[in-house]
PDB file of C-alpha atoms and ligand atoms in Angstrom:
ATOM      1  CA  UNK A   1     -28.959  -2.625   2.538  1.00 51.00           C
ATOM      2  CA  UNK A   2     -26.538  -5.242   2.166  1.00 48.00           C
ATOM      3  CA  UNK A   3     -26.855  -7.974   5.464  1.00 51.00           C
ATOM      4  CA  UNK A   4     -23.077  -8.599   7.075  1.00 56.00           C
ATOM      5  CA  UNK A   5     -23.673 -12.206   6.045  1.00 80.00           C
ATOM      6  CA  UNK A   6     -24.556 -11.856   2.797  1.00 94.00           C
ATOM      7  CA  UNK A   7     -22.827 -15.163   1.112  1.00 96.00           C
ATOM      8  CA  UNK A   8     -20.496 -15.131  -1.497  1.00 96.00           C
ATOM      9  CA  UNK A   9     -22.530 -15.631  -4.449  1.00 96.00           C
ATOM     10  CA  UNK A  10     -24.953 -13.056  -3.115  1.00 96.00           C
ATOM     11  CA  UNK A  11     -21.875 -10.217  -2.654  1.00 96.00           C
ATOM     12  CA  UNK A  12     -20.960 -11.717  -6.630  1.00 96.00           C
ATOM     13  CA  UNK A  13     -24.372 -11.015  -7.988  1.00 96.00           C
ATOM     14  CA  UNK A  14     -24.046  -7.558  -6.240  1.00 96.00           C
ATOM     15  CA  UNK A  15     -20.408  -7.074  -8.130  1.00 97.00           C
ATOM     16  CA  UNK A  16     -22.382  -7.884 -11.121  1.00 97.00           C
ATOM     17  CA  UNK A  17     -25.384  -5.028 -10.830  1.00 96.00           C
ATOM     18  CA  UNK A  18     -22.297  -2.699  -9.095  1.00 96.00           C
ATOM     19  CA  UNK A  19     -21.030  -2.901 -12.985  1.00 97.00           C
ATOM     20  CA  UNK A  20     -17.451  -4.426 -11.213  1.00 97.00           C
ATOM     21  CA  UNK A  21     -15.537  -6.436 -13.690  1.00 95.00           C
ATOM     22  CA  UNK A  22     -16.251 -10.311 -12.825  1.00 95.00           C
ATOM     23  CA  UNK A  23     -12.397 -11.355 -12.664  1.00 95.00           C
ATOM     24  CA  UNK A  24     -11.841  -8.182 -10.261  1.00 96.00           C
ATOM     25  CA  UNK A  25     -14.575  -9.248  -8.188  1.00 97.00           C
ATOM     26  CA  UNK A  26     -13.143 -13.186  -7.721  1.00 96.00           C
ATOM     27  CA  UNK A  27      -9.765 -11.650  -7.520  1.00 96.00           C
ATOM     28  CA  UNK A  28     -10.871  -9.561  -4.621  1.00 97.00           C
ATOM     29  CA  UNK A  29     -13.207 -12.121  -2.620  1.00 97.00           C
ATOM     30  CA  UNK A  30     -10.716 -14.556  -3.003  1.00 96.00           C
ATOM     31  CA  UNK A  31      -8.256 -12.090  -1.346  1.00 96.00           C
ATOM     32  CA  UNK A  32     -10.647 -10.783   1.126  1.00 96.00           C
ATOM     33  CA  UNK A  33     -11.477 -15.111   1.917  1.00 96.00           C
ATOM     34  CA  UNK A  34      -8.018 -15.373   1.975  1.00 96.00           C
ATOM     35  CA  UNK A  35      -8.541 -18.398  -0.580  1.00 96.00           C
ATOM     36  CA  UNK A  36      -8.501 -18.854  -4.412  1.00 95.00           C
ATOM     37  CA  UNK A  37     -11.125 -18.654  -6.985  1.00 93.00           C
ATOM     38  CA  UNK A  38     -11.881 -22.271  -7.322  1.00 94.00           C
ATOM     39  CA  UNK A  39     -12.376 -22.381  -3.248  1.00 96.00           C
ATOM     40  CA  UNK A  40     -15.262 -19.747  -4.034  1.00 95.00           C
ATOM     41  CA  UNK A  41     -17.008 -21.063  -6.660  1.00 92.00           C
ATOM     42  CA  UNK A  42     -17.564 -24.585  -4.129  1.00 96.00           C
ATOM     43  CA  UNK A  43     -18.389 -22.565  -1.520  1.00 96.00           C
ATOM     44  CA  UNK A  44     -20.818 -19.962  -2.538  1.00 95.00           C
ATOM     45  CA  UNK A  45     -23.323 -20.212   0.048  1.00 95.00           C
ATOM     46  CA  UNK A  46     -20.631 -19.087   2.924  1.00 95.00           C
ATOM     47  CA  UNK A  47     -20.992 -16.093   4.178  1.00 95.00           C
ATOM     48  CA  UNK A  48     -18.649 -13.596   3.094  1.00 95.00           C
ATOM     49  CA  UNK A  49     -16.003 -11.768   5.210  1.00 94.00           C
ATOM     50  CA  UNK A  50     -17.816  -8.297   6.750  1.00 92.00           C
ATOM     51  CA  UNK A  51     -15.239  -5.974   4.612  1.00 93.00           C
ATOM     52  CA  UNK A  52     -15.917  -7.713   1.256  1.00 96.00           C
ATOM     53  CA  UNK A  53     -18.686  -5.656   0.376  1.00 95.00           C
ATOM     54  CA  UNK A  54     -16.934  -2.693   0.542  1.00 96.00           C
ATOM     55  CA  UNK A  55     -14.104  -3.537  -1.324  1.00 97.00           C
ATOM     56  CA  UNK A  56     -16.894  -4.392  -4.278  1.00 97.00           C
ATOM     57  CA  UNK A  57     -17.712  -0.617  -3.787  1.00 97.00           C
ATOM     58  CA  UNK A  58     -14.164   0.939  -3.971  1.00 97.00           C
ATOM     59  CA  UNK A  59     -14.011  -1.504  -6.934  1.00 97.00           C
ATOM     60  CA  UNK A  60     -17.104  -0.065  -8.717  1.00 97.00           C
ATOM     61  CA  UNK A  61     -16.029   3.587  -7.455  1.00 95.00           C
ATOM     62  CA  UNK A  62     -12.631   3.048 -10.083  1.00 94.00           C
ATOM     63  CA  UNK A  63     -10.194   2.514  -7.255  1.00 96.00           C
ATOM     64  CA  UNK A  64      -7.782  -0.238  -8.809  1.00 97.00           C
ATOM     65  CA  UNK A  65      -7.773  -3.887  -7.174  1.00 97.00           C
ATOM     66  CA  UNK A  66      -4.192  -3.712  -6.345  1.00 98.00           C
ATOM     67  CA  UNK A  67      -5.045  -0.948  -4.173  1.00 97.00           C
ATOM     68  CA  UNK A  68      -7.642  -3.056  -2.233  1.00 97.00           C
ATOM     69  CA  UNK A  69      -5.200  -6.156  -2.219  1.00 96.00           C
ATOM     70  CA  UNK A  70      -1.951  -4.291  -1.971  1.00 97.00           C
ATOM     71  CA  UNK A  71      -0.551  -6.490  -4.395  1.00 96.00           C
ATOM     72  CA  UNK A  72       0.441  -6.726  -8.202  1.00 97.00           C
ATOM     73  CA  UNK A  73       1.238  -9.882  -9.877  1.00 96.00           C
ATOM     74  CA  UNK A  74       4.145  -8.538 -12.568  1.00 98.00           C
ATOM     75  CA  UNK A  75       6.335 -10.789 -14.632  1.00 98.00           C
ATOM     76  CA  UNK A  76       6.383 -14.017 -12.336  1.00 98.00           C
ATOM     77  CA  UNK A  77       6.919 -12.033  -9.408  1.00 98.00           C
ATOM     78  CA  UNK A  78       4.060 -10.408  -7.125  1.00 97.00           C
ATOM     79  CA  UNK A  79       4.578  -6.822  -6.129  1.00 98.00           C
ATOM     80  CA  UNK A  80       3.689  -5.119  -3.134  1.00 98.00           C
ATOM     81  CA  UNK A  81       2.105  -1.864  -4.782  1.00 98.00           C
ATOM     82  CA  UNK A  82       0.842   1.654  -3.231  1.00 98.00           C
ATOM     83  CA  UNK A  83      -0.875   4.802  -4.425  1.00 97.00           C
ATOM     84  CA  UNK A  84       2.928   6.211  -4.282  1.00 98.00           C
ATOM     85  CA  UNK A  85       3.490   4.241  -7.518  1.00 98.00           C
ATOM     86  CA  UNK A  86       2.266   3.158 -11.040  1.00 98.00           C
ATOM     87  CA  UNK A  87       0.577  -0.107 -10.890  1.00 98.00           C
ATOM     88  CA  UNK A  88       2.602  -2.324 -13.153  1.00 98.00           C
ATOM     89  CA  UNK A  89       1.159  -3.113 -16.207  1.00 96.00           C
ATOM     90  CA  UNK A  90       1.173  -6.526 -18.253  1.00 95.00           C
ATOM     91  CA  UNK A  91       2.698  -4.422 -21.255  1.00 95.00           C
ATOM     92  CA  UNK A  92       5.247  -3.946 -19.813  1.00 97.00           C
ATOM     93  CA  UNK A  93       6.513  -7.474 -19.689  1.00 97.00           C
ATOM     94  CA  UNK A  94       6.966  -7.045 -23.228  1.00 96.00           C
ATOM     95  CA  UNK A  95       9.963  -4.212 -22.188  1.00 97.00           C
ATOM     96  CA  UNK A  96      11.360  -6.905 -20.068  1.00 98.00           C
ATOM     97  CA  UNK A  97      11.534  -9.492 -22.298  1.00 97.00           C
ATOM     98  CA  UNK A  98      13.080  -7.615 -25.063  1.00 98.00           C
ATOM     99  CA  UNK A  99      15.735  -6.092 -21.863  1.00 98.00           C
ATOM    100  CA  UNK A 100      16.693  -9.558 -21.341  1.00 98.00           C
ATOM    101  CA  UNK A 101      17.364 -10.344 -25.101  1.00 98.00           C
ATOM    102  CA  UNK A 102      19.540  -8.080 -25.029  1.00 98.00           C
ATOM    103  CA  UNK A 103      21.002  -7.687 -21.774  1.00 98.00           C
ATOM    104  CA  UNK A 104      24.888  -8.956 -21.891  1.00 98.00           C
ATOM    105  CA  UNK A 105      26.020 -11.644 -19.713  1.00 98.00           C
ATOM    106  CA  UNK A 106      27.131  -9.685 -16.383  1.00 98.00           C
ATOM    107  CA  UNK A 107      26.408  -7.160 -17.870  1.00 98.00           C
ATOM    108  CA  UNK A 108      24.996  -3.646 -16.115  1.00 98.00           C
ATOM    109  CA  UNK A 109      21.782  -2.278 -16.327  1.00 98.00           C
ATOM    110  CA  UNK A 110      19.763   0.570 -15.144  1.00 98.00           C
ATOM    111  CA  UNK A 111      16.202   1.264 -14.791  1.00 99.00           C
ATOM    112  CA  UNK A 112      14.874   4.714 -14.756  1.00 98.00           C
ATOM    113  CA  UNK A 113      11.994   6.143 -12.428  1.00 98.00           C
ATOM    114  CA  UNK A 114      11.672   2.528 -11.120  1.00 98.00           C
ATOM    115  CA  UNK A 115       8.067   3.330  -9.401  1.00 98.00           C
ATOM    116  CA  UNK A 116       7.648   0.009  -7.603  1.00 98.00           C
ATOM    117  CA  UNK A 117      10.741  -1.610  -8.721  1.00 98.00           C
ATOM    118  CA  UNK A 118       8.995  -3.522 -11.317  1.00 98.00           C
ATOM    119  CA  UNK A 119      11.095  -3.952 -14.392  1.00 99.00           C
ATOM    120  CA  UNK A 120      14.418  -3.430 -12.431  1.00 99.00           C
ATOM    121  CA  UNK A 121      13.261  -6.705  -9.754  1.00 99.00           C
ATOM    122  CA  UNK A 122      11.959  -8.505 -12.427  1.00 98.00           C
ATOM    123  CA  UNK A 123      15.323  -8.177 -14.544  1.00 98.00           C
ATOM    124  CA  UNK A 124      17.291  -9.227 -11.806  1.00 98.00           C
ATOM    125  CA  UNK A 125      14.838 -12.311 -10.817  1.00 98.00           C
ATOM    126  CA  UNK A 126      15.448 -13.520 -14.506  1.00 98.00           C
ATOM    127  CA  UNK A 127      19.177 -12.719 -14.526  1.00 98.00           C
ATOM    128  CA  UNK A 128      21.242 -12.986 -11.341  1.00 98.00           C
ATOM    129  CA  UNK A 129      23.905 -12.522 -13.294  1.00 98.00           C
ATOM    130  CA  UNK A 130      23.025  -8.813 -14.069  1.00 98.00           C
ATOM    131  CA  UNK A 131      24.105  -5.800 -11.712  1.00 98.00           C
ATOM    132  CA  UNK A 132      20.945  -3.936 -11.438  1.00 98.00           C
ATOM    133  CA  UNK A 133      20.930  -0.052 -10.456  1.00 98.00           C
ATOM    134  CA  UNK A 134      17.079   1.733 -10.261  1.00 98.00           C
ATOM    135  CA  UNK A 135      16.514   5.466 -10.148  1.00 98.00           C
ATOM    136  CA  UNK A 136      13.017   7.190  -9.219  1.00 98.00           C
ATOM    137  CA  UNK A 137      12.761  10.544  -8.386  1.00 98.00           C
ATOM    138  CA  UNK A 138      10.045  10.404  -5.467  1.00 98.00           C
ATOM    139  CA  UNK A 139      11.546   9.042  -1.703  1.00 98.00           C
ATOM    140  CA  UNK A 140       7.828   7.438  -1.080  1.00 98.00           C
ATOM    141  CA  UNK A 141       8.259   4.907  -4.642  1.00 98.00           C
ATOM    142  CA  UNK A 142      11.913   4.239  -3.745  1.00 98.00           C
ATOM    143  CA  UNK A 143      10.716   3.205  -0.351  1.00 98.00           C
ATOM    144  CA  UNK A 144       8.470   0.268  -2.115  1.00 98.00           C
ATOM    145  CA  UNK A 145      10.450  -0.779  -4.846  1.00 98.00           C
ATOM    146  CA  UNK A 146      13.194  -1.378  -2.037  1.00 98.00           C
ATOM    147  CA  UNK A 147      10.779  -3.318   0.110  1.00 98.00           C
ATOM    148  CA  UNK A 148      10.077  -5.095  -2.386  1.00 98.00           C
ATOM    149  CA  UNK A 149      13.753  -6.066  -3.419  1.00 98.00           C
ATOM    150  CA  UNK A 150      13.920  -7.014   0.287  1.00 98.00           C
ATOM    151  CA  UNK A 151      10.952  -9.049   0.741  1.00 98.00           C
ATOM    152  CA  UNK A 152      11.820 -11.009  -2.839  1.00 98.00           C
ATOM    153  CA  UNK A 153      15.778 -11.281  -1.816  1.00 98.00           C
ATOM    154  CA  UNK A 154      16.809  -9.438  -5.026  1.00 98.00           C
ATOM    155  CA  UNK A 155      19.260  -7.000  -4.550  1.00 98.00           C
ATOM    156  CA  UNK A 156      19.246  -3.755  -6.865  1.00 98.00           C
ATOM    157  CA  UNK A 157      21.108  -0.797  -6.254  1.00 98.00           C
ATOM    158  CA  UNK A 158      18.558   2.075  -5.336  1.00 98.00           C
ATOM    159  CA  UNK A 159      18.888   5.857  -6.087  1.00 98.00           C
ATOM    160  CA  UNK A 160      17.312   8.262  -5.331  1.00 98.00           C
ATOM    161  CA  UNK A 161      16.925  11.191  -7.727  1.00 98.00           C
ATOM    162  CA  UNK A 162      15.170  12.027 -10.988  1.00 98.00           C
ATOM    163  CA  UNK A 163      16.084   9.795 -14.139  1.00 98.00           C
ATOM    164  CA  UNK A 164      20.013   9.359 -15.066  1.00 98.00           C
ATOM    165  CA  UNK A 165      21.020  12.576 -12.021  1.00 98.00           C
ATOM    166  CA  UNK A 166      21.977   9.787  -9.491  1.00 98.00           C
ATOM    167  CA  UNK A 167      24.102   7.977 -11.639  1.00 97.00           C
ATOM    168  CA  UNK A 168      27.507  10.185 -11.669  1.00 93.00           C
ATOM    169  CA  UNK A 169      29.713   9.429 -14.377  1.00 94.00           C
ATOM    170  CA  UNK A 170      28.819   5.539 -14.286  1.00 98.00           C
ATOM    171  CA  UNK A 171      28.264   3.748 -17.686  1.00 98.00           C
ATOM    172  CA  UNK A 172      25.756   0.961 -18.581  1.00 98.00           C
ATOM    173  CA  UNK A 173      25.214  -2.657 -21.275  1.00 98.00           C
ATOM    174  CA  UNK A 174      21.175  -0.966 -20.970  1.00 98.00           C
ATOM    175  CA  UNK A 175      19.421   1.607 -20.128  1.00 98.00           C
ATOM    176  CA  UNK A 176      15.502   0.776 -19.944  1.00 98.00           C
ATOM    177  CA  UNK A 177      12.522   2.638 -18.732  1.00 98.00           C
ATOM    178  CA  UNK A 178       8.591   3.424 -18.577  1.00 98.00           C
ATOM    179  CA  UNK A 179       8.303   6.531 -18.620  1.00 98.00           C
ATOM    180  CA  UNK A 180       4.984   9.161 -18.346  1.00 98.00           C
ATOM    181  CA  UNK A 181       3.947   9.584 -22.099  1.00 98.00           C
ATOM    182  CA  UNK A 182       0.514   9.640 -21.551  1.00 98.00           C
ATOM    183  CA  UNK A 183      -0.946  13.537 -23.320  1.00 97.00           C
ATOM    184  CA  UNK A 184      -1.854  15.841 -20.850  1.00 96.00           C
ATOM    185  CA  UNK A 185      -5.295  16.130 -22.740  1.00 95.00           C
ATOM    186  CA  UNK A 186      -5.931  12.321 -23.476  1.00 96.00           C
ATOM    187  CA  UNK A 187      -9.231  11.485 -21.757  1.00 95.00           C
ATOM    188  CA  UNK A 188      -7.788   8.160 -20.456  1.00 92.00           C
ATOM    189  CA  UNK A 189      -6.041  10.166 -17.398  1.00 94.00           C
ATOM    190  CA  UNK A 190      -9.887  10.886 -16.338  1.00 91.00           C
ATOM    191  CA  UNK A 191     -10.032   6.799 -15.214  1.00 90.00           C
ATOM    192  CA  UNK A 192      -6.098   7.048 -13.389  1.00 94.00           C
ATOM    193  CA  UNK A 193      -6.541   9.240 -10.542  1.00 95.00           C
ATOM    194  CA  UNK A 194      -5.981   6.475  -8.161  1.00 96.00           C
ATOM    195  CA  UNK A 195      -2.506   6.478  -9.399  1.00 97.00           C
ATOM    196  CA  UNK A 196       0.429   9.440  -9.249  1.00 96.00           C
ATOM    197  CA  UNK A 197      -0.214  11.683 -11.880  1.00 96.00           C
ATOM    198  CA  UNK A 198       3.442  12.632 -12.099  1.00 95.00           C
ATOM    199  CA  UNK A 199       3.978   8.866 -13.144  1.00 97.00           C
ATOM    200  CA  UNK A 200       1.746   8.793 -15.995  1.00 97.00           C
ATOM    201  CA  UNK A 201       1.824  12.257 -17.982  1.00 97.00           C
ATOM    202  CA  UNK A 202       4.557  14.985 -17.983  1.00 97.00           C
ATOM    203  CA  UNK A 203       1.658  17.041 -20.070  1.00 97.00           C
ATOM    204  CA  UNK A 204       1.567  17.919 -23.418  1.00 97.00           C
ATOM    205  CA  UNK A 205       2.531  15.973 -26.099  1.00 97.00           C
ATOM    206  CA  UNK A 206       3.482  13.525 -23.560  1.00 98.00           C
ATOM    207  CA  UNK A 207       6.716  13.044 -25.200  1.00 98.00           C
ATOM    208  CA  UNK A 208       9.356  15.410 -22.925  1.00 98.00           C
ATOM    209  CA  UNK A 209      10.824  12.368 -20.997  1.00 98.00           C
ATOM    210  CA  UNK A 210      11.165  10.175 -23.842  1.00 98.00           C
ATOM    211  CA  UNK A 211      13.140  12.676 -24.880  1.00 98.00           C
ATOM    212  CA  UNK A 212      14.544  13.991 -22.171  1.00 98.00           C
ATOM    213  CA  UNK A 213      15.935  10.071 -21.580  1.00 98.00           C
ATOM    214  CA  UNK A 214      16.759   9.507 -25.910  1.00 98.00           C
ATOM    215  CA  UNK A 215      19.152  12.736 -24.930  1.00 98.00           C
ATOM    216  CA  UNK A 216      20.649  12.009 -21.944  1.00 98.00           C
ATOM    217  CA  UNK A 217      21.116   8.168 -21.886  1.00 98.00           C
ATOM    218  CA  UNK A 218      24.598   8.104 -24.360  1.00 98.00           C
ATOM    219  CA  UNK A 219      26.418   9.631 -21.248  1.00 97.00           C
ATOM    220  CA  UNK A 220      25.405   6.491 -19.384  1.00 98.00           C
ATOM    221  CA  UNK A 221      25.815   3.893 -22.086  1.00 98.00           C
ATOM    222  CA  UNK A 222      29.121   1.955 -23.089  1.00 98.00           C
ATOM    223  CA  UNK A 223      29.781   1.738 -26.637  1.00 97.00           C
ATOM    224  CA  UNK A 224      27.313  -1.005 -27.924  1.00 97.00           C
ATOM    225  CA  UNK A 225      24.707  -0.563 -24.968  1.00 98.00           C
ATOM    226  CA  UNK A 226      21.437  -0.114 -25.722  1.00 98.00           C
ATOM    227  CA  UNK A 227      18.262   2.127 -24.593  1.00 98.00           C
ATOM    228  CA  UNK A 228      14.599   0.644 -24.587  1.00 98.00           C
ATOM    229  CA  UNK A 229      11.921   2.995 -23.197  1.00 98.00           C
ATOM    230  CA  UNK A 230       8.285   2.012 -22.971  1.00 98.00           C
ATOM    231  CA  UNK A 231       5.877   4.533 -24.590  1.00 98.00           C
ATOM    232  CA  UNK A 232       2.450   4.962 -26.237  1.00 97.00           C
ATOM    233  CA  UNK A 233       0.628   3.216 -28.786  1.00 95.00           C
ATOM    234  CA  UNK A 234       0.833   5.857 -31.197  1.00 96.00           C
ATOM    235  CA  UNK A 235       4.268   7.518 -29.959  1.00 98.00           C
ATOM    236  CA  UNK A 236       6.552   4.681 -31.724  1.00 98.00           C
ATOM    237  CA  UNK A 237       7.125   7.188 -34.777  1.00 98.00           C
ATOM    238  CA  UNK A 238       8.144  10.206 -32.366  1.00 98.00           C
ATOM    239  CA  UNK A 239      10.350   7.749 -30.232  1.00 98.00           C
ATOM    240  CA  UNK A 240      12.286   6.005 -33.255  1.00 98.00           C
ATOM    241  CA  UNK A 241      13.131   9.696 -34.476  1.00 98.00           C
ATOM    242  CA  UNK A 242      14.139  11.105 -30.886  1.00 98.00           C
ATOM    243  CA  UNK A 243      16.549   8.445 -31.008  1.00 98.00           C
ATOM    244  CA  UNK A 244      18.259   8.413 -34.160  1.00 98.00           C
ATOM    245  CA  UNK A 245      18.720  12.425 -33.855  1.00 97.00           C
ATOM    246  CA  UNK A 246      20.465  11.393 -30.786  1.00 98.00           C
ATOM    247  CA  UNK A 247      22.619   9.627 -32.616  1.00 97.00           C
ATOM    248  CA  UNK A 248      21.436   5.632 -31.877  1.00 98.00           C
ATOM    249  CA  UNK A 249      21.798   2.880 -34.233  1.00 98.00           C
ATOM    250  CA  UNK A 250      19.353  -0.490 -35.110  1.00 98.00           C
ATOM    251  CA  UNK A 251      16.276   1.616 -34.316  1.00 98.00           C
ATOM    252  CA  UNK A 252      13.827  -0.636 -34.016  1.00 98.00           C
ATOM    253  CA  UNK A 253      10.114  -1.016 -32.254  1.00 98.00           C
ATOM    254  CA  UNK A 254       8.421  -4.457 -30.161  1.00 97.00           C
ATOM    255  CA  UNK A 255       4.761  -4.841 -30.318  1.00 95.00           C
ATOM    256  CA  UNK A 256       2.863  -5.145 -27.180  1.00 91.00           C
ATOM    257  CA  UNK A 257       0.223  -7.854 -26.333  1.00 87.00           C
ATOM    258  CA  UNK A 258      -2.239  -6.297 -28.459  1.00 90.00           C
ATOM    259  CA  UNK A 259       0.241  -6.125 -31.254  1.00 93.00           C
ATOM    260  CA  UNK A 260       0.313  -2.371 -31.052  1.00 95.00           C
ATOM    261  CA  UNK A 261       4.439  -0.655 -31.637  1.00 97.00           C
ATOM    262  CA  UNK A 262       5.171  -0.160 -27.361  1.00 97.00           C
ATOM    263  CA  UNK A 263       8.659  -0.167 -26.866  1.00 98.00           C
ATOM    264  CA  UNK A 264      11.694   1.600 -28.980  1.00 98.00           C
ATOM    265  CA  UNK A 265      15.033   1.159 -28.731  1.00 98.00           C
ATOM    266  CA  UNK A 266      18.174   1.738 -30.342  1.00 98.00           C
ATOM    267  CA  UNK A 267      22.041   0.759 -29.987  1.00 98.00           C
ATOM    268  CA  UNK A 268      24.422   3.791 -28.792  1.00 98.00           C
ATOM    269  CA  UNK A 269      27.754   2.983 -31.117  1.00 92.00           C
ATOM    270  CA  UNK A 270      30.142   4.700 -28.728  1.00 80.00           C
TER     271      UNK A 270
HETATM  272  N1  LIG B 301       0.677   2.187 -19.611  1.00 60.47           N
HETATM  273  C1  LIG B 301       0.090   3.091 -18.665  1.00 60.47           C
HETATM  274  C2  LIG B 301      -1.350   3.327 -19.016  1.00 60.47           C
HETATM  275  O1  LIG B 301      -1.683   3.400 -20.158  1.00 60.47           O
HETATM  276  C3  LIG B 301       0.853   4.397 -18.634  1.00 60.47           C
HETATM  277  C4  LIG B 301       2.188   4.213 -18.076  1.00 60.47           C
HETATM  278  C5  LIG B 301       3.087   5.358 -18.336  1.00 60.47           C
HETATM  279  O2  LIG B 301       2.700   6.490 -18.622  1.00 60.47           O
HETATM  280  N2  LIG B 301       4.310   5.088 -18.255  1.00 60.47           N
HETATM  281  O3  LIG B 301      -2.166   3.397 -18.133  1.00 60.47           O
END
């Protein structure tokens, strides 16, 4: 039985034989303290908060942190995050950087199935100058990607609907998006559950909305503009090829942190 003062270092020596990952367990006393890590480790005889403990045990269960705190740091910004989207990953900074490379002064870009807003806020924090329009298919993500653009004073122009089906007959400089590629049979989606499955796999090969996107995204690019989707580690191949039968140009692949192929683009010619 764990006492309701059990101090901090007590409740981290419990994360510890819980099997919780040590910088998930600072990360959440700190939040649940409402301090930061170096307050804890000088003050590891205070009692912990009552809740702390179990947010070590949601922690050990597999629930995600950002689901304890509510919050995901993402590209220099911190997003408010829910079970109604895909946590954002540190991978896919690497999309963003290569989005801004090539992003066009003033010029237009979209992001598809936007989830919390993520690459769209964090395109828009780095470039002002960009007009930024997001699509995502489910009311519930669109409702915290849009709090979020409120709360961070970044304005993107939300739509609702399911990948380039909100965007009419309007063109863009670059289309960019994370799409679900994870296999519907790759074990990994065993540890996700805590996340929308709908925004990690579309099943099978995992490769139908990369493609989907490679096919549909020259109707919504200006001559020159370019599409970069996200995929996985071992999907570069499949992606380069779904978009040069589509007809792109410069077909080329960024590594992610890891220096695995994560992102492929190409350049639509017009
Ligand atoms: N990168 C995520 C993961 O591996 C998957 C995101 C996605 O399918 N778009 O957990």
């Amino acid at each position: 039985m764990t006492s309701p003062v059990a101090s901090i270092d007590e409740l981290l020596a419990q994360a510890r034989r819980l099997g919780v990952e040590r910088q998930d367990a600072l990360a959440w006393l700190a939040h649940a303290c409402g301090r930061d890590r170096a307050w804890l480790f000088a003050h590891g005889d205070e009692p912990a908060p009552p809740h702390a403990h179990a947010g070590l045990e949601r922690l050990a269960a597999g629930e995600p942190l950002a689901h304890l705190t509510g919050w995901q740091p993402f590209h220099g910004l911190v997003l408010a995050v829910t079970p109604d989207v895909l946590i954002p990953r540190p991978d896919t900074e690497a999309l963003v950087d290569w989005a801004l490379e090539l992003a066009p002064a003033g010029g237009r870009v979209a992001d598809l199935g936007t989830g919390s807003g993520a690459i769209a806020l964090a395109l828009k924090a780095a470039r002002p100058d960009l007009a930024v329009t997001a699509t995502d298919l489910s009311p519930a993500a669109l409702a915290v990607a849009r709090a979020n653009g409120v709360r961070l004073g970044l304005t993107v122009d939300w739509r609702l609907g399911s990948w380039l089906a909100p965007l009419g007959g309007e063109r863009f400089d670059l289309i960019v998006s994370n799409p679900p590629y994870i296999a519907g049979h790759d074990p990994h989606l065993a540890a996700l559950t805590h996340e929308p499955l709908g925004a990690l796999t579309p099943g099978g090969d995992g490769l139908a909305d990369l493609a989907h996107l490679a096919a549909t995204s020259p109707m919504h690019l200006r001559p020159g503009g370019w599409l970069l989707l996200e995929h996985g580690w071992d999907q570069a191949q499949a992606v380069q090829h779904l978009l040069t039968q589509a007809g792109f140009a410069d077909v080329s692949s960024q590594p992610d942190r890891a220096g695995r192929p994560r992102c492929t683009g190409g350049r639509w010619q017009g």
